[in-house]
Amino acid sequence: MKTDKKEVLTLAALIAVLPPLWAVLSPYIGISVGPVALICAGIYATNGNKFRDAHKIALGYLAGDIWALIAYEIMAHTPLNADLTLFLTLAVFGFILVLISSKWPGIIHMPSWLTGWAIGMLAMNLDKTTPVLSLTVQIAVAMLAGVYYVGALLDKIHKILNK
């Protein structure tokens, strides 16, 4: 039982320090969407904190971010009805996303691609003041911080502390 208590306490301490540190520092490096890292770390953790999957999870997020940018641009510049455009864009992109990620599951992580796409679209639709290309880069940095800093690094430190 002491091992379980130690694991919980070290995890609690790391969660109390590393994610808040990112939250405080991210605006100072030009990232207005810092909380995205916490969402992305959640998918990494849900996948079992497997570092061997970190790269395909990160690639999924980045693909989702690019997918969101393309979808945003299509929806912003189409002459069609907004609801029809939204439906068609989501349907076609979702269909293609599933086909691509199913074809190469060892390279790209479908859940992180879907999540990254949703995160990107949400941020791009809520933030109308930041240039969309800048926002796309900020989202990507926050996603990578979520996988590698909040997810993988935190897990690695946790394992070291509990040896």
GROMACS .gro file of C-alpha atoms in nm:
model
  163
    1MET     CA    1   0.000   0.000   0.000
    2LYS     CA    2   0.289   0.243   0.060
    3THR     CA    3   0.387   0.219  -0.306
    4ASP     CA    4   0.036   0.316  -0.416
    5LYS     CA    5   0.031   0.611  -0.175
    6LYS     CA    6   0.376   0.724  -0.290
    7GLU     CA    7   0.273   0.696  -0.656
    8VAL     CA    8  -0.041   0.900  -0.596
    9LEU     CA    9   0.144   1.166  -0.398
   10THR     CA   10   0.426   1.202  -0.652
   11LEU     CA   11   0.175   1.218  -0.938
   12ALA     CA   12  -0.029   1.478  -0.749
   13ALA     CA   13   0.285   1.686  -0.685
   14LEU     CA   14   0.393   1.667  -1.049
   15ILE     CA   15   0.044   1.759  -1.170
   16ALA     CA   16   0.046   2.046  -0.921
   17VAL     CA   17   0.373   2.184  -1.065
   18LEU     CA   18   0.432   2.100  -1.434
   19PRO     CA   19   0.097   2.189  -1.598
   20PRO     CA   20   0.058   2.512  -1.396
   21LEU     CA   21   0.414   2.606  -1.491
   22TRP     CA   22   0.318   2.568  -1.857
   23ALA     CA   23   0.000   2.771  -1.796
   24VAL     CA   24   0.202   3.057  -1.649
   25LEU     CA   25   0.488   3.049  -1.901
   26SER     CA   26   0.297   2.984  -2.226
   27PRO     CA   27   0.168   3.341  -2.269
   28TYR     CA   28   0.523   3.471  -2.226
   29ILE     CA   29   0.636   3.269  -2.528
   30GLY     CA   30   0.342   3.388  -2.737
   31ILE     CA   31   0.103   3.097  -2.684
   32SER     CA   32  -0.250   3.224  -2.619
   33VAL     CA   33  -0.399   2.873  -2.620
   34GLY     CA   34  -0.193   2.717  -2.340
   35PRO     CA   35  -0.478   2.500  -2.203
   36VAL     CA   36  -0.472   2.302  -2.529
   37ALA     CA   37  -0.166   2.126  -2.384
   38LEU     CA   38  -0.373   1.985  -2.100
   39ILE     CA   39  -0.634   1.844  -2.336
   40CYS     CA   40  -0.363   1.685  -2.550
   41ALA     CA   41  -0.189   1.539  -2.246
   42GLY     CA   42  -0.520   1.373  -2.160
   43ILE     CA   43  -0.522   1.171  -2.483
   44TYR     CA   44  -0.157   1.075  -2.425
   45ALA     CA   45  -0.242   0.956  -2.073
   46THR     CA   46  -0.557   0.778  -2.190
   47ASN     CA   47  -0.339   0.590  -2.436
   48GLY     CA   48  -0.151   0.449  -2.137
   49ASN     CA   49   0.141   0.697  -2.124
   50LYS     CA   50   0.318   0.491  -2.390
   51PHE     CA   51   0.612   0.695  -2.510
   52ARG     CA   52   0.645   0.466  -2.813
   53ASP     CA   53   0.312   0.615  -2.930
   54ALA     CA   54   0.401   0.978  -2.850
   55HIS     CA   55   0.518   1.057  -3.203
   56LYS     CA   56   0.210   0.920  -3.376
   57ILE     CA   57  -0.012   1.098  -3.122
   58ALA     CA   58   0.177   1.423  -3.185
   59LEU     CA   59   0.150   1.371  -3.560
   60GLY     CA   60  -0.224   1.316  -3.522
   61TYR     CA   61  -0.258   1.645  -3.335
   62LEU     CA   62  -0.057   1.832  -3.595
   63ALA     CA   63  -0.262   1.678  -3.875
   64GLY     CA   64  -0.577   1.782  -3.691
   65ASP     CA   65  -0.447   2.135  -3.654
   66ILE     CA   66  -0.377   2.155  -4.028
   67TRP     CA   67  -0.715   1.994  -4.099
   68ALA     CA   68  -0.878   2.267  -3.887
   69LEU     CA   69  -0.695   2.541  -4.074
   70ILE     CA   70  -0.801   2.404  -4.412
   71ALA     CA   71  -1.161   2.356  -4.294
   72TYR     CA   72  -1.164   2.707  -4.148
   73GLU     CA   73  -1.044   2.856  -4.477
   74ILE     CA   74  -1.298   2.658  -4.679
   75MET     CA   75  -1.582   2.767  -4.453
   76ALA     CA   76  -1.466   3.129  -4.447
   77HIS     CA   77  -1.443   3.162  -4.824
   78THR     CA   78  -1.726   2.958  -4.967
   79PRO     CA   79  -2.025   3.119  -5.133
   80LEU     CA   80  -2.250   2.830  -5.024
   81ASN     CA   81  -2.490   2.827  -4.730
   82ALA     CA   82  -2.290   2.820  -4.402
   83ASP     CA   83  -2.471   2.514  -4.262
   84LEU     CA   84  -2.432   2.319  -4.584
   85THR     CA   85  -2.065   2.414  -4.605
   86LEU     CA   86  -2.007   2.309  -4.243
   87PHE     CA   87  -2.181   1.977  -4.296
   88LEU     CA   88  -2.000   1.897  -4.622
   89THR     CA   89  -1.661   2.002  -4.488
   90LEU     CA   90  -1.696   1.795  -4.172
   91ALA     CA   91  -1.835   1.496  -4.364
   92VAL     CA   92  -1.569   1.489  -4.635
   93PHE     CA   93  -1.277   1.569  -4.404
   94GLY     CA   94  -1.399   1.318  -4.144
   95PHE     CA   95  -1.434   1.047  -4.407
   96ILE     CA   96  -1.084   1.110  -4.545
   97LEU     CA   97  -0.935   1.132  -4.196
   98VAL     CA   98  -1.068   0.790  -4.101
   99LEU     CA   99  -0.945   0.634  -4.427
  100ILE     CA  100  -0.595   0.778  -4.392
  101SER     CA  101  -0.549   0.700  -4.024
  102SER     CA  102  -0.692   0.349  -4.067
  103LYS     CA  103  -0.449   0.283  -4.350
  104TRP     CA  104  -0.146   0.391  -4.140
  105PRO     CA  105  -0.232   0.332  -3.771
  106GLY     CA  106   0.135   0.285  -3.685
  107ILE     CA  107   0.215   0.634  -3.815
  108ILE     CA  108  -0.083   0.847  -3.718
  109HIS     CA  109  -0.318   0.822  -3.418
  110MET     CA  110  -0.682   0.862  -3.523
  111PRO     CA  111  -0.816   0.982  -3.183
  112SER     CA  112  -0.553   1.256  -3.160
  113TRP     CA  113  -0.620   1.361  -3.521
  114LEU     CA  114  -0.993   1.392  -3.447
  115THR     CA  115  -0.922   1.570  -3.119
  116GLY     CA  116  -0.666   1.801  -3.279
  117TRP     CA  117  -0.911   1.890  -3.552
  118ALA     CA  118  -1.183   1.970  -3.297
  119ILE     CA  119  -0.943   2.173  -3.082
  120GLY     CA  120  -0.821   2.369  -3.384
  121MET     CA  121  -1.170   2.443  -3.510
  122LEU     CA  122  -1.285   2.551  -3.165
  123ALA     CA  123  -0.991   2.784  -3.110
  124MET     CA  124  -1.015   2.930  -3.461
  125ASN     CA  125  -1.386   2.994  -3.424
  126LEU     CA  126  -1.355   3.151  -3.077
  127ASP     CA  127  -1.050   3.371  -3.139
  128LYS     CA  128  -1.136   3.621  -3.410
  129THR     CA  129  -0.851   3.862  -3.325
  130THR     CA  130  -0.538   3.647  -3.371
  131PRO     CA  131  -0.437   3.589  -3.734
  132VAL     CA  132  -0.541   3.234  -3.819
  133LEU     CA  133  -0.193   3.124  -3.929
  134SER     CA  134  -0.041   3.249  -3.603
  135LEU     CA  135  -0.315   3.074  -3.409
  136THR     CA  136  -0.248   2.750  -3.599
  137VAL     CA  137   0.119   2.763  -3.498
  138GLN     CA  138   0.029   2.841  -3.137
  139ILE     CA  139  -0.212   2.548  -3.127
  140ALA     CA  140   0.056   2.319  -3.269
  141VAL     CA  141   0.310   2.427  -3.005
  142ALA     CA  142   0.057   2.375  -2.727
  143MET     CA  143  -0.031   2.031  -2.866
  144LEU     CA  144   0.334   1.927  -2.872
  145ALA     CA  145   0.380   2.062  -2.519
  146GLY     CA  146   0.083   1.851  -2.413
  147VAL     CA  147   0.228   1.530  -2.552
  148TYR     CA  148   0.595   1.576  -2.471
  149TYR     CA  149   0.603   1.807  -2.167
  150VAL     CA  150   0.279   1.755  -1.974
  151GLY     CA  151   0.242   1.395  -2.091
  152ALA     CA  152   0.572   1.218  -2.154
  153LEU     CA  153   0.808   1.423  -1.935
  154LEU     CA  154   0.571   1.420  -1.641
  155ASP     CA  155   0.528   1.043  -1.677
  156LYS     CA  156   0.906   0.989  -1.701
  157ILE     CA  157   0.974   1.195  -1.389
  158HIS     CA  158   0.693   1.014  -1.209
  159LYS     CA  159   0.846   0.676  -1.294
  160ILE     CA  160   1.192   0.788  -1.180
  161LEU     CA  161   1.058   0.918  -0.849
  162ASN     CA  162   0.877   0.593  -0.784
  163LYS     CA  163   1.169   0.355  -0.846
   0.00000   0.00000   0.00000
